[in-house]
Structure formats: structure tokens, C-alpha cells
Amino acid sequence: MHMNWKKIMAGALLSVTVMGSYVYGSAAYAAAASAPQSNLQQGQAKGNVYLRSAPTASGKIAGKIRKGEKVQIMDKSGSGWYAVKTSAGVKGYASSKYIAYKGSTGSSSSSLTASASVEKVIRAGMKYLGTPYEFSSDRSTTATFDCSDFIRQVFMEGAGIKLPGSSRTQGDWIREKGTDISRISDLKRGDLIFFMSYKGSSASNYAGLDKSKQRITHVAIYLGDNKLLHTYSQKSGGVLVGSFSDSWKNRFLFGGSVL
């Protein structure tokens, strides 16, 4: 049988080129995935685009990025593909034709770094769920917590930040830092929230009060989705994730970011 060696060699060369590109892309992606967060870049989808398992249109579909969605660009290769991670944490490749490059996220001041620290703080808090409440608890042990002791402990563990020891001084610290927030709708995940004393279950009990003159009596971490991470009584079961109910919202004074 006659064989066209020129076609065979050309096909083999093409296969090597494609495989080499795939291996290079995968290696670059793996390296980028383990790179320091300060090297990450910000991007935004210009249209709906598939997230693929390899830097090629034939790669297995790993997800879909919607138009306007923000992503982290973990590697920018010259092959027309970006290694990216979505806001949901899904990693893969997307065509650079559909991802607008928005620049570096920066380092310590970046929202990405702050967000990662917030999650570490929240994870530190979650491991203490059910820890008993004790008013004016011993700051040298994690056997019991009051509200401010709990906040102080989890920010030390999760972010290496030593906050003041009481809810009032923690509130003063946030105000001095200039990150205080007066509207509940502006709160972000990981923000501290400060409350006044309980005066009744109805909003009318708090009507007309000058909240700027009210004393801080409680502090909690806002988790988003109308949830709080905090501790406030023995009866409630100690450290818990609870609803940011109207009762708590009536007592809201202000919130703010530690990070």
C-alpha cells in the first residue's frame, strides 16, 4: 500500500504542536492557581462564554460565565485563552475575546485579599459554634465567650488583627478607622455590626431615639443573606448563626469593616 509520508509527517507535527500547547497551558494554569493573590488580575465577561477544562474550543465545558460577571484572571497566555476563576470559585479557561481585562487587583489593599481574610475570620468563628456564653468572659481562654471576646478571638485567629476588648471600644476603633456604615443595606460580608440595648420588640420602642448617643451593648459579624455570627446569651446556646431579624435591626447603630 502506498503511503503519503508528507501528510503523515505533517499530521504528526500538528499533533505534537497541539499537545505541546495543551501541556503548556495546563502547566501555566496550575502555576497560576498556586500563585500569590497579589499577582491575580481582574476581568469581566463581555458576553456569555463557556468555561472550559483546557485552552481550546474542544475542551470539556466546566461552566458558563454570564455577561457582566467578574472573574479573576490567573494566567494570560498568548494563545487567546485566559485561565480564570469565577466568583463561585470554579476554575477553567475562557476565550480572551470574551473577557475584558480590568487590571491588577493589587495586594494588601485589594478587595480580593480582604475577601480572603474575611473568609478566614468567618471560618475561625464557625469552629466555635456552640461555645457557651459568659458575660465578661476570661480573655485568656476560649472555653467561653461574651460577644466582644468572641469577635476579638476570631479576628486574631483569622486575620492576625488584635481588636480592643469590649464592644464599645471595638465600635470606637471602627469609627476612628473611618469605615463605619450607617445603613444596613450597605453592610458587606464580614463587617462588624454594633447594637444598642434592647428596649422592646416593636420598632415604635426605638422611634425618635438619637442613635448617635446610644451606648453600644453588643457586636456581631454580618455574614450576608440576612445572617449574623455572634453570641449573646446562655439561653440562646452560645456562639451561633442567627437571623438578622427585625428585633436586631431595631437595635442597629452602625456597622463597619475591620479589614
Coordinates of C-alpha atoms in Angstrom, one line a residue:
M1 CA 0.0 0.0 0.0
H2 CA 1.3 3.4 -1.0
M3 CA 1.6 5.8 2.0
N4 CA 1.8 9.6 1.7
W5 CA 4.6 10.3 4.1
K6 CA 4.4 14.0 3.7
K7 CA 0.8 14.0 5.0
I8 CA 1.7 11.6 7.9
M9 CA 4.6 13.8 9.0
A10 CA 2.5 16.9 8.8
G11 CA -0.2 15.3 10.9
A12 CA 2.3 14.2 13.5
L13 CA 3.8 17.6 13.7
L14 CA 0.3 19.2 14.2
S15 CA -0.5 16.7 16.9
V16 CA 2.8 17.5 18.7
T17 CA 2.1 21.2 18.4
V18 CA -1.5 20.9 19.8
M19 CA -0.4 18.6 22.6
G20 CA 2.5 20.9 23.5
S21 CA 0.1 23.9 23.6
Y22 CA -2.2 21.9 25.9
V23 CA 0.5 20.8 28.3
Y24 CA 2.0 24.3 28.4
G25 CA -1.5 25.8 29.1
S26 CA -2.2 23.3 31.8
A27 CA 1.1 23.9 33.5
A28 CA 0.7 27.7 33.3
Y29 CA -2.8 27.3 34.8
A30 CA -1.5 25.1 37.6
A31 CA 1.2 27.6 38.3
A32 CA -1.2 30.5 38.3
A33 CA -3.6 28.7 40.6
S34 CA -0.9 28.5 43.2
A35 CA 0.5 32.0 42.7
P36 CA 0.3 34.6 45.4
Q37 CA -3.0 36.6 45.4
S38 CA -1.2 39.8 44.7
N39 CA -0.4 38.5 41.2
L40 CA -4.1 38.0 40.3
Q41 CA -5.8 40.2 37.7
Q42 CA -9.4 41.3 37.4
G43 CA -11.6 40.6 34.4
Q44 CA -15.2 40.9 33.3
A45 CA -17.2 38.9 30.8
K46 CA -18.2 40.9 27.7
G47 CA -20.7 38.3 26.8
N48 CA -21.9 34.8 27.8
V49 CA -18.9 32.5 27.4
Y50 CA -18.2 28.8 28.3
L51 CA -15.6 28.0 30.9
R52 CA -13.6 25.0 29.6
S53 CA -11.2 22.4 31.1
A54 CA -8.5 23.2 28.5
P55 CA -7.4 26.2 26.5
T56 CA -9.2 25.1 23.4
A57 CA -12.7 25.2 22.0
S58 CA -12.8 21.4 22.1
G59 CA -12.1 21.4 25.9
K60 CA -14.8 20.0 28.1
I61 CA -17.3 22.6 29.4
A62 CA -16.7 23.3 33.1
G63 CA -19.3 26.0 33.5
K64 CA -20.6 29.2 32.0
I65 CA -19.7 32.8 32.6
R66 CA -22.5 35.3 32.2
K67 CA -22.2 38.7 30.6
G68 CA -21.0 41.2 33.1
E69 CA -19.8 38.6 35.6
K70 CA -16.4 39.4 37.2
V71 CA -13.6 36.8 37.2
Q72 CA -10.1 36.5 38.4
I73 CA -7.6 36.2 35.5
M74 CA -5.0 33.7 36.8
D75 CA -2.9 33.5 33.6
K76 CA -2.7 35.5 30.4
S77 CA -1.2 33.4 27.6
G78 CA -0.6 34.3 24.0
S79 CA -2.9 31.6 22.8
G80 CA -6.1 33.6 23.1
W81 CA -7.2 32.0 26.3
Y82 CA -7.3 33.1 29.9
A83 CA -7.0 30.8 32.9
V84 CA -9.8 32.2 35.2
K85 CA -11.7 31.6 38.4
T86 CA -15.3 32.7 38.8
S87 CA -16.8 34.4 41.8
A88 CA -18.2 31.0 42.8
G89 CA -14.7 29.5 42.8
V90 CA -15.0 27.5 39.6
K91 CA -11.7 27.4 37.6
G92 CA -11.1 26.9 33.9
Y93 CA -10.3 28.5 30.6
A94 CA -12.2 31.2 28.8
S95 CA -11.5 32.8 25.4
S96 CA -9.9 36.2 25.8
K97 CA -12.2 37.6 23.1
Y98 CA -15.0 37.5 25.7
I99 CA -13.1 38.6 28.8
A100 CA -12.3 42.3 29.3
Y101 CA -9.1 42.9 31.2
K102 CA -9.7 45.3 34.1
G103 CA -6.2 45.4 35.6
S104 CA -4.4 44.2 38.8
T105 CA -6.3 43.7 42.0
G106 CA -3.3 45.0 43.9
S107 CA -2.0 43.4 47.1
S108 CA -2.9 44.2 50.7
S109 CA -5.4 46.9 49.7
S110 CA -7.2 44.7 47.2
S111 CA -10.8 43.6 47.7
L112 CA -9.6 40.0 46.8
T113 CA -7.1 40.0 49.7
A114 CA -9.7 41.5 52.1
S115 CA -12.3 39.0 51.0
A116 CA -9.9 36.1 51.6
S117 CA -9.2 37.4 55.1
V118 CA -12.9 37.8 55.8
E119 CA -13.5 34.1 54.9
K120 CA -10.6 33.1 57.2
V121 CA -12.2 35.1 60.1
I122 CA -15.6 33.5 59.5
R123 CA -14.1 30.0 59.3
A124 CA -12.4 30.7 62.6
G125 CA -15.7 31.8 64.1
M126 CA -17.6 28.8 62.8
K127 CA -15.3 26.3 64.6
Y128 CA -16.6 27.9 67.9
L129 CA -20.3 27.3 67.2
G130 CA -22.0 26.2 70.4
T131 CA -19.2 27.5 72.7
P132 CA -21.0 28.7 75.9
Y133 CA -21.8 32.3 76.5
E134 CA -20.3 34.0 79.6
F135 CA -20.7 37.7 80.3
S136 CA -17.2 39.3 80.9
S137 CA -15.6 36.0 79.9
D138 CA -11.9 35.3 80.5
R139 CA -9.9 36.6 77.6
S140 CA -7.1 34.1 78.2
T141 CA -9.3 31.1 77.3
T142 CA -11.7 30.0 74.5
A143 CA -13.8 27.9 76.8
T144 CA -16.5 30.6 77.0
F145 CA -17.1 33.9 75.2
D146 CA -19.1 37.1 75.6
C147 CA -19.9 39.0 72.3
S148 CA -16.7 41.1 72.1
D149 CA -14.4 38.4 73.4
F150 CA -15.6 36.2 70.5
I151 CA -15.1 38.9 67.9
R152 CA -11.6 39.6 69.3
Q153 CA -10.6 36.0 69.2
V154 CA -11.7 35.2 65.6
F155 CA -10.1 38.3 64.1
M156 CA -6.8 37.4 65.9
E157 CA -7.0 33.8 64.5
G158 CA -8.3 34.6 61.1
A159 CA -6.6 37.9 60.2
G160 CA -3.9 38.4 62.8
I161 CA -5.6 41.6 64.0
K162 CA -5.9 42.3 67.7
L163 CA -9.1 44.4 68.3
P164 CA -10.0 46.2 71.5
G165 CA -11.5 44.2 74.3
S166 CA -15.1 45.5 74.5
S167 CA -17.9 46.1 72.1
R168 CA -17.8 49.8 72.8
T169 CA -14.1 50.2 72.2
Q170 CA -14.4 48.0 69.1
G171 CA -17.0 50.4 67.8
D172 CA -14.8 53.4 68.6
W173 CA -12.0 51.7 66.7
I174 CA -14.2 51.2 63.6
R175 CA -15.2 54.9 63.8
E176 CA -11.7 56.1 64.2
K177 CA -10.7 53.9 61.2
G178 CA -13.3 55.7 59.1
T179 CA -15.0 52.5 57.8
D180 CA -18.3 52.9 59.7
I181 CA -21.6 52.4 57.8
S182 CA -24.9 53.9 58.9
R183 CA -27.2 51.9 56.6
I184 CA -28.0 48.2 56.9
S185 CA -28.3 47.9 53.1
D186 CA -24.6 48.9 52.8
L187 CA -23.3 46.1 55.0
K188 CA -20.9 43.6 53.5
R189 CA -20.0 40.0 54.5
G190 CA -17.5 40.1 57.4
D191 CA -18.5 43.6 58.6
L192 CA -18.9 44.1 62.3
I193 CA -22.4 45.3 63.4
F194 CA -23.0 47.3 66.6
F195 CA -26.2 47.4 68.6
M196 CA -27.8 49.4 71.4
S197 CA -29.7 48.0 74.4
Y198 CA -33.0 46.1 73.9
K199 CA -36.0 48.4 74.6
G200 CA -38.8 46.2 73.3
S201 CA -39.8 44.1 70.3
S202 CA -41.6 46.9 68.4
A203 CA -40.0 49.4 66.1
S204 CA -42.0 52.1 67.9
N205 CA -39.9 51.5 71.0
Y206 CA -36.9 52.9 69.2
A207 CA -38.7 55.7 67.2
G208 CA -37.3 59.2 67.9
L209 CA -34.1 57.9 69.6
D210 CA -30.9 59.7 68.7
K211 CA -28.9 56.6 68.0
S212 CA -25.6 58.5 67.8
K213 CA -26.0 59.0 71.5
Q214 CA -26.9 55.4 72.4
R215 CA -24.4 53.2 74.1
I216 CA -23.1 50.1 72.3
T217 CA -24.0 46.9 74.1
H218 CA -23.5 44.2 71.5
V219 CA -21.4 43.3 68.5
A220 CA -21.8 40.7 65.8
I221 CA -20.3 39.7 62.4
Y222 CA -22.5 40.1 59.4
L223 CA -22.5 37.0 57.1
G224 CA -24.7 38.4 54.4
D225 CA -28.0 36.8 53.4
N226 CA -29.6 38.4 56.5
K227 CA -27.5 36.2 58.9
L228 CA -25.4 37.1 61.9
L229 CA -22.5 35.2 63.6
H230 CA -22.3 36.1 67.3
T231 CA -23.0 35.1 70.9
Y232 CA -25.3 37.0 73.3
S233 CA -26.8 34.7 76.0
Q234 CA -26.6 31.3 77.7
K235 CA -30.2 30.6 76.8
S236 CA -29.6 31.0 73.0
G237 CA -26.9 28.3 73.1
G238 CA -23.7 30.4 72.9
V239 CA -22.0 31.1 69.6
L240 CA -24.5 30.7 66.8
V241 CA -25.5 31.7 63.3
G242 CA -28.8 33.5 63.6
S243 CA -31.2 35.7 61.7
F244 CA -30.7 39.4 61.4
S245 CA -34.3 39.8 62.5
D246 CA -36.3 43.0 62.9
S247 CA -35.6 42.8 66.6
W248 CA -31.9 43.1 65.9
K249 CA -32.4 45.7 63.1
N250 CA -34.4 47.9 65.5
R251 CA -31.3 48.0 67.8
F252 CA -28.8 48.6 64.9
L253 CA -26.5 51.5 65.5
F254 CA -23.8 51.2 62.7
G255 CA -21.5 48.7 61.1
G256 CA -18.1 48.7 59.6
S257 CA -15.2 46.8 58.1
V258 CA -12.1 45.8 60.2
L259 CA -10.1 44.9 57.0

